[in-house]
Amino acid sequence: MPATVDKEPFQLCNCLALRQAARHVTQFYDTCLAPTGLRTTQFSILAKLANRGPLTINALARELVMDRTTLGRTMLPLERDGLISIEDASLDRRSKELRLTKAGGERLRVAAKLWSVAQTRFEAAFGSARAATLRSELRAVASSEL
């Protein structure tokens, strides 16, 4: 006879709740960004490079709280489409730097308009104050020492 597992504690799983919410919101933003051919993760890469300038792969992975291997797979289509360039780092030729290209900047400009619509729709549905609190709390979780 199989062992009985109390299912109630699993309903309290923080990781599951965060992942479900993240998938739900990601699907919404991906749908909004779809006309640009970008996914939310790719949009984030372009936006981070636009705001921070050239970054090494490791630095960008840290900024995005993303595994380096996952970042590598996500950025390949961006390089293929000419939206980013990957070059030897200026200080250490063993490192690679990612740079936003002119085409990447233009795609980001178009995508940013759709992202803004998504932001507005999210805040209308969830509430501006709740959305601000949510962002603050999620940033605290992402920077915590777990």
PDB file of C-alpha atoms in Angstrom:
ATOM      1  CA  MET A   1       0.000   0.000   0.000  1.00  0.00           C
ATOM      2  CA  PRO A   2       1.488   3.426  -0.961  1.00  0.00           C
ATOM      3  CA  ALA A   3       2.543   5.760   1.791  1.00  0.00           C
ATOM      4  CA  THR A   4       0.113   8.552   2.498  1.00  0.00           C
ATOM      5  CA  VAL A   5       1.403  12.076   1.989  1.00  0.00           C
ATOM      6  CA  ASP A   6      -0.220  15.047   3.631  1.00  0.00           C
ATOM      7  CA  LYS A   7      -0.958  17.260   0.620  1.00  0.00           C
ATOM      8  CA  GLU A   8      -1.795  20.390   2.600  1.00  0.00           C
ATOM      9  CA  PRO A   9       1.830  21.547   3.187  1.00  0.00           C
ATOM     10  CA  PHE A  10       2.478  21.491  -0.557  1.00  0.00           C
ATOM     11  CA  GLN A  11      -0.279  24.055  -1.035  1.00  0.00           C
ATOM     12  CA  LEU A  12       1.938  26.402   1.000  1.00  0.00           C
ATOM     13  CA  CYS A  13       4.984  25.940  -1.252  1.00  0.00           C
ATOM     14  CA  ASN A  14       6.487  29.372  -1.940  1.00  0.00           C
ATOM     15  CA  CYS A  15       8.466  28.104  -4.912  1.00  0.00           C
ATOM     16  CA  LEU A  16       5.407  26.652  -6.631  1.00  0.00           C
ATOM     17  CA  ALA A  17       3.377  29.822  -6.073  1.00  0.00           C
ATOM     18  CA  LEU A  18       6.192  32.007  -7.442  1.00  0.00           C
ATOM     19  CA  ARG A  19       6.757  29.771 -10.476  1.00  0.00           C
ATOM     20  CA  GLN A  20       3.046  29.638 -11.305  1.00  0.00           C
ATOM     21  CA  ALA A  21       2.747  33.414 -11.052  1.00  0.00           C
ATOM     22  CA  ALA A  22       5.941  33.891 -13.078  1.00  0.00           C
ATOM     23  CA  ARG A  23       4.703  31.580 -15.850  1.00  0.00           C
ATOM     24  CA  HIS A  24       1.308  33.302 -15.907  1.00  0.00           C
ATOM     25  CA  VAL A  25       2.784  36.802 -16.149  1.00  0.00           C
ATOM     26  CA  THR A  26       5.481  35.686 -18.620  1.00  0.00           C
ATOM     27  CA  GLN A  27       2.841  34.208 -20.934  1.00  0.00           C
ATOM     28  CA  PHE A  28       0.910  37.487 -20.792  1.00  0.00           C
ATOM     29  CA  TYR A  29       3.986  39.620 -21.600  1.00  0.00           C
ATOM     30  CA  ASP A  30       5.137  37.171 -24.301  1.00  0.00           C
ATOM     31  CA  THR A  31       1.741  37.514 -25.973  1.00  0.00           C
ATOM     32  CA  CYS A  32       1.976  41.307 -25.846  1.00  0.00           C
ATOM     33  CA  LEU A  33       5.527  41.301 -27.267  1.00  0.00           C
ATOM     34  CA  ALA A  34       4.818  38.634 -29.922  1.00  0.00           C
ATOM     35  CA  PRO A  35       4.472  41.114 -32.839  1.00  0.00           C
ATOM     36  CA  THR A  36       8.154  42.050 -32.354  1.00  0.00           C
ATOM     37  CA  GLY A  37       9.343  38.432 -32.448  1.00  0.00           C
ATOM     38  CA  LEU A  38      10.832  38.846 -28.972  1.00  0.00           C
ATOM     39  CA  ARG A  39      10.091  36.848 -25.874  1.00  0.00           C
ATOM     40  CA  THR A  40      10.106  38.502 -22.468  1.00  0.00           C
ATOM     41  CA  THR A  41      13.537  37.090 -21.617  1.00  0.00           C
ATOM     42  CA  GLN A  42      15.004  38.450 -24.856  1.00  0.00           C
ATOM     43  CA  PHE A  43      13.370  41.828 -24.258  1.00  0.00           C
ATOM     44  CA  SER A  44      15.005  41.897 -20.807  1.00  0.00           C
ATOM     45  CA  ILE A  45      18.434  41.222 -22.318  1.00  0.00           C
ATOM     46  CA  LEU A  46      18.060  44.044 -24.843  1.00  0.00           C
ATOM     47  CA  ALA A  47      16.734  46.435 -22.194  1.00  0.00           C
ATOM     48  CA  LYS A  48      19.554  45.617 -19.776  1.00  0.00           C
ATOM     49  CA  LEU A  49      22.188  46.161 -22.488  1.00  0.00           C
ATOM     50  CA  ALA A  50      20.545  49.439 -23.505  1.00  0.00           C
ATOM     51  CA  ASN A  51      20.569  50.678 -19.909  1.00  0.00           C
ATOM     52  CA  ARG A  52      23.916  49.332 -18.735  1.00  0.00           C
ATOM     53  CA  GLY A  53      25.986  49.296 -21.916  1.00  0.00           C
ATOM     54  CA  PRO A  54      28.171  46.383 -22.928  1.00  0.00           C
ATOM     55  CA  LEU A  55      28.261  43.580 -20.345  1.00  0.00           C
ATOM     56  CA  THR A  56      30.121  40.315 -20.134  1.00  0.00           C
ATOM     57  CA  ILE A  57      28.001  37.192 -20.294  1.00  0.00           C
ATOM     58  CA  ASN A  58      28.693  36.495 -16.617  1.00  0.00           C
ATOM     59  CA  ALA A  59      27.780  40.041 -15.562  1.00  0.00           C
ATOM     60  CA  LEU A  60      24.562  39.970 -17.574  1.00  0.00           C
ATOM     61  CA  ALA A  61      23.637  36.576 -16.124  1.00  0.00           C
ATOM     62  CA  ARG A  62      24.120  38.000 -12.614  1.00  0.00           C
ATOM     63  CA  GLU A  63      22.062  41.107 -13.451  1.00  0.00           C
ATOM     64  CA  LEU A  64      19.201  38.963 -14.738  1.00  0.00           C
ATOM     65  CA  VAL A  65      19.553  36.352 -11.974  1.00  0.00           C
ATOM     66  CA  MET A  66      19.843  33.781 -14.736  1.00  0.00           C
ATOM     67  CA  ASP A  67      21.993  30.716 -15.211  1.00  0.00           C
ATOM     68  CA  ARG A  68      24.839  31.415 -17.658  1.00  0.00           C
ATOM     69  CA  THR A  69      23.905  28.405 -19.809  1.00  0.00           C
ATOM     70  CA  THR A  70      20.278  29.512 -20.038  1.00  0.00           C
ATOM     71  CA  LEU A  71      21.406  33.018 -20.942  1.00  0.00           C
ATOM     72  CA  GLY A  72      23.608  31.537 -23.656  1.00  0.00           C
ATOM     73  CA  ARG A  73      20.662  29.736 -25.255  1.00  0.00           C
ATOM     74  CA  THR A  74      18.444  32.818 -24.964  1.00  0.00           C
ATOM     75  CA  MET A  75      20.949  35.208 -26.549  1.00  0.00           C
ATOM     76  CA  LEU A  76      21.826  33.038 -29.577  1.00  0.00           C
ATOM     77  CA  PRO A  77      18.721  34.050 -31.581  1.00  0.00           C
ATOM     78  CA  LEU A  78      19.429  37.687 -30.691  1.00  0.00           C
ATOM     79  CA  GLU A  79      22.932  37.375 -32.119  1.00  0.00           C
ATOM     80  CA  ARG A  80      21.677  35.441 -35.151  1.00  0.00           C
ATOM     81  CA  ASP A  81      19.148  38.200 -35.894  1.00  0.00           C
ATOM     82  CA  GLY A  82      21.786  40.927 -35.490  1.00  0.00           C
ATOM     83  CA  LEU A  83      20.187  42.437 -32.380  1.00  0.00           C
ATOM     84  CA  ILE A  84      23.269  41.944 -30.222  1.00  0.00           C
ATOM     85  CA  SER A  85      26.929  41.400 -30.983  1.00  0.00           C
ATOM     86  CA  ILE A  86      29.286  39.189 -29.010  1.00  0.00           C
ATOM     87  CA  GLU A  87      32.859  40.446 -28.965  1.00  0.00           C
ATOM     88  CA  ASP A  88      36.045  39.974 -26.976  1.00  0.00           C
ATOM     89  CA  ALA A  89      35.886  42.022 -23.785  1.00  0.00           C
ATOM     90  CA  SER A  90      38.013  45.148 -23.822  1.00  0.00           C
ATOM     91  CA  LEU A  91      39.746  44.358 -20.508  1.00  0.00           C
ATOM     92  CA  ASP A  92      40.034  40.576 -20.792  1.00  0.00           C
ATOM     93  CA  ARG A  93      40.111  38.941 -24.218  1.00  0.00           C
ATOM     94  CA  ARG A  94      39.120  35.608 -22.632  1.00  0.00           C
ATOM     95  CA  SER A  95      35.731  37.093 -21.706  1.00  0.00           C
ATOM     96  CA  LYS A  96      32.997  37.946 -24.164  1.00  0.00           C
ATOM     97  CA  GLU A  97      30.998  41.157 -24.063  1.00  0.00           C
ATOM     98  CA  LEU A  98      27.483  41.545 -25.321  1.00  0.00           C
ATOM     99  CA  ARG A  99      26.583  44.771 -27.081  1.00  0.00           C
ATOM    100  CA  LEU A 100      23.272  46.069 -28.322  1.00  0.00           C
ATOM    101  CA  THR A 101      23.415  46.704 -32.066  1.00  0.00           C
ATOM    102  CA  LYS A 102      21.615  49.471 -33.933  1.00  0.00           C
ATOM    103  CA  ALA A 103      19.040  46.894 -35.112  1.00  0.00           C
ATOM    104  CA  GLY A 104      18.685  45.702 -31.509  1.00  0.00           C
ATOM    105  CA  GLY A 105      18.076  49.240 -30.319  1.00  0.00           C
ATOM    106  CA  GLU A 106      15.393  49.715 -32.964  1.00  0.00           C
ATOM    107  CA  ARG A 107      13.683  46.419 -32.085  1.00  0.00           C
ATOM    108  CA  LEU A 108      13.816  47.376 -28.407  1.00  0.00           C
ATOM    109  CA  ARG A 109      12.232  50.763 -29.200  1.00  0.00           C
ATOM    110  CA  VAL A 110       9.305  49.049 -30.945  1.00  0.00           C
ATOM    111  CA  ALA A 111       9.012  46.370 -28.248  1.00  0.00           C
ATOM    112  CA  ALA A 112       9.106  48.966 -25.469  1.00  0.00           C
ATOM    113  CA  LYS A 113       5.830  50.416 -26.728  1.00  0.00           C
ATOM    114  CA  LEU A 114       4.165  47.000 -26.490  1.00  0.00           C
ATOM    115  CA  TRP A 115       5.820  46.368 -23.124  1.00  0.00           C
ATOM    116  CA  SER A 116       4.340  49.653 -21.903  1.00  0.00           C
ATOM    117  CA  VAL A 117       0.883  48.473 -22.956  1.00  0.00           C
ATOM    118  CA  ALA A 118       1.467  45.221 -21.058  1.00  0.00           C
ATOM    119  CA  GLN A 119       2.562  47.158 -17.972  1.00  0.00           C
ATOM    120  CA  THR A 120      -0.552  49.323 -18.128  1.00  0.00           C
ATOM    121  CA  ARG A 121      -2.833  46.317 -18.566  1.00  0.00           C
ATOM    122  CA  PHE A 122      -1.146  44.440 -15.714  1.00  0.00           C
ATOM    123  CA  GLU A 123      -1.466  47.384 -13.357  1.00  0.00           C
ATOM    124  CA  ALA A 124      -5.099  47.964 -14.371  1.00  0.00           C
ATOM    125  CA  ALA A 125      -5.913  44.344 -13.561  1.00  0.00           C
ATOM    126  CA  PHE A 126      -3.762  44.003 -10.435  1.00  0.00           C
ATOM    127  CA  GLY A 127      -3.734  47.582  -9.135  1.00  0.00           C
ATOM    128  CA  SER A 128      -0.859  50.073  -9.333  1.00  0.00           C
ATOM    129  CA  ALA A 129      -0.138  50.075  -5.605  1.00  0.00           C
ATOM    130  CA  ARG A 130      -0.249  46.271  -5.383  1.00  0.00           C
ATOM    131  CA  ALA A 131       2.015  46.010  -8.454  1.00  0.00           C
ATOM    132  CA  ALA A 132       4.553  48.386  -6.871  1.00  0.00           C
ATOM    133  CA  THR A 133       4.477  46.413  -3.621  1.00  0.00           C
ATOM    134  CA  LEU A 134       4.811  43.161  -5.563  1.00  0.00           C
ATOM    135  CA  ARG A 135       7.891  44.426  -7.449  1.00  0.00           C
ATOM    136  CA  SER A 136       9.479  45.580  -4.207  1.00  0.00           C
ATOM    137  CA  GLU A 137       8.826  42.262  -2.469  1.00  0.00           C
ATOM    138  CA  LEU A 138      10.045  40.219  -5.430  1.00  0.00           C
ATOM    139  CA  ARG A 139      13.249  42.272  -5.637  1.00  0.00           C
ATOM    140  CA  ALA A 140      13.779  41.569  -1.937  1.00  0.00           C
ATOM    141  CA  VAL A 141      13.309  37.847  -2.563  1.00  0.00           C
ATOM    142  CA  ALA A 142      15.705  37.908  -5.534  1.00  0.00           C
ATOM    143  CA  SER A 143      18.421  39.647  -3.504  1.00  0.00           C
ATOM    144  CA  SER A 144      17.966  37.592  -0.323  1.00  0.00           C
ATOM    145  CA  GLU A 145      20.514  35.101   0.915  1.00  0.00           C
ATOM    146  CA  LEU A 146      18.690  31.774   0.601  1.00  0.00           C
TER     147      LEU A 146
END
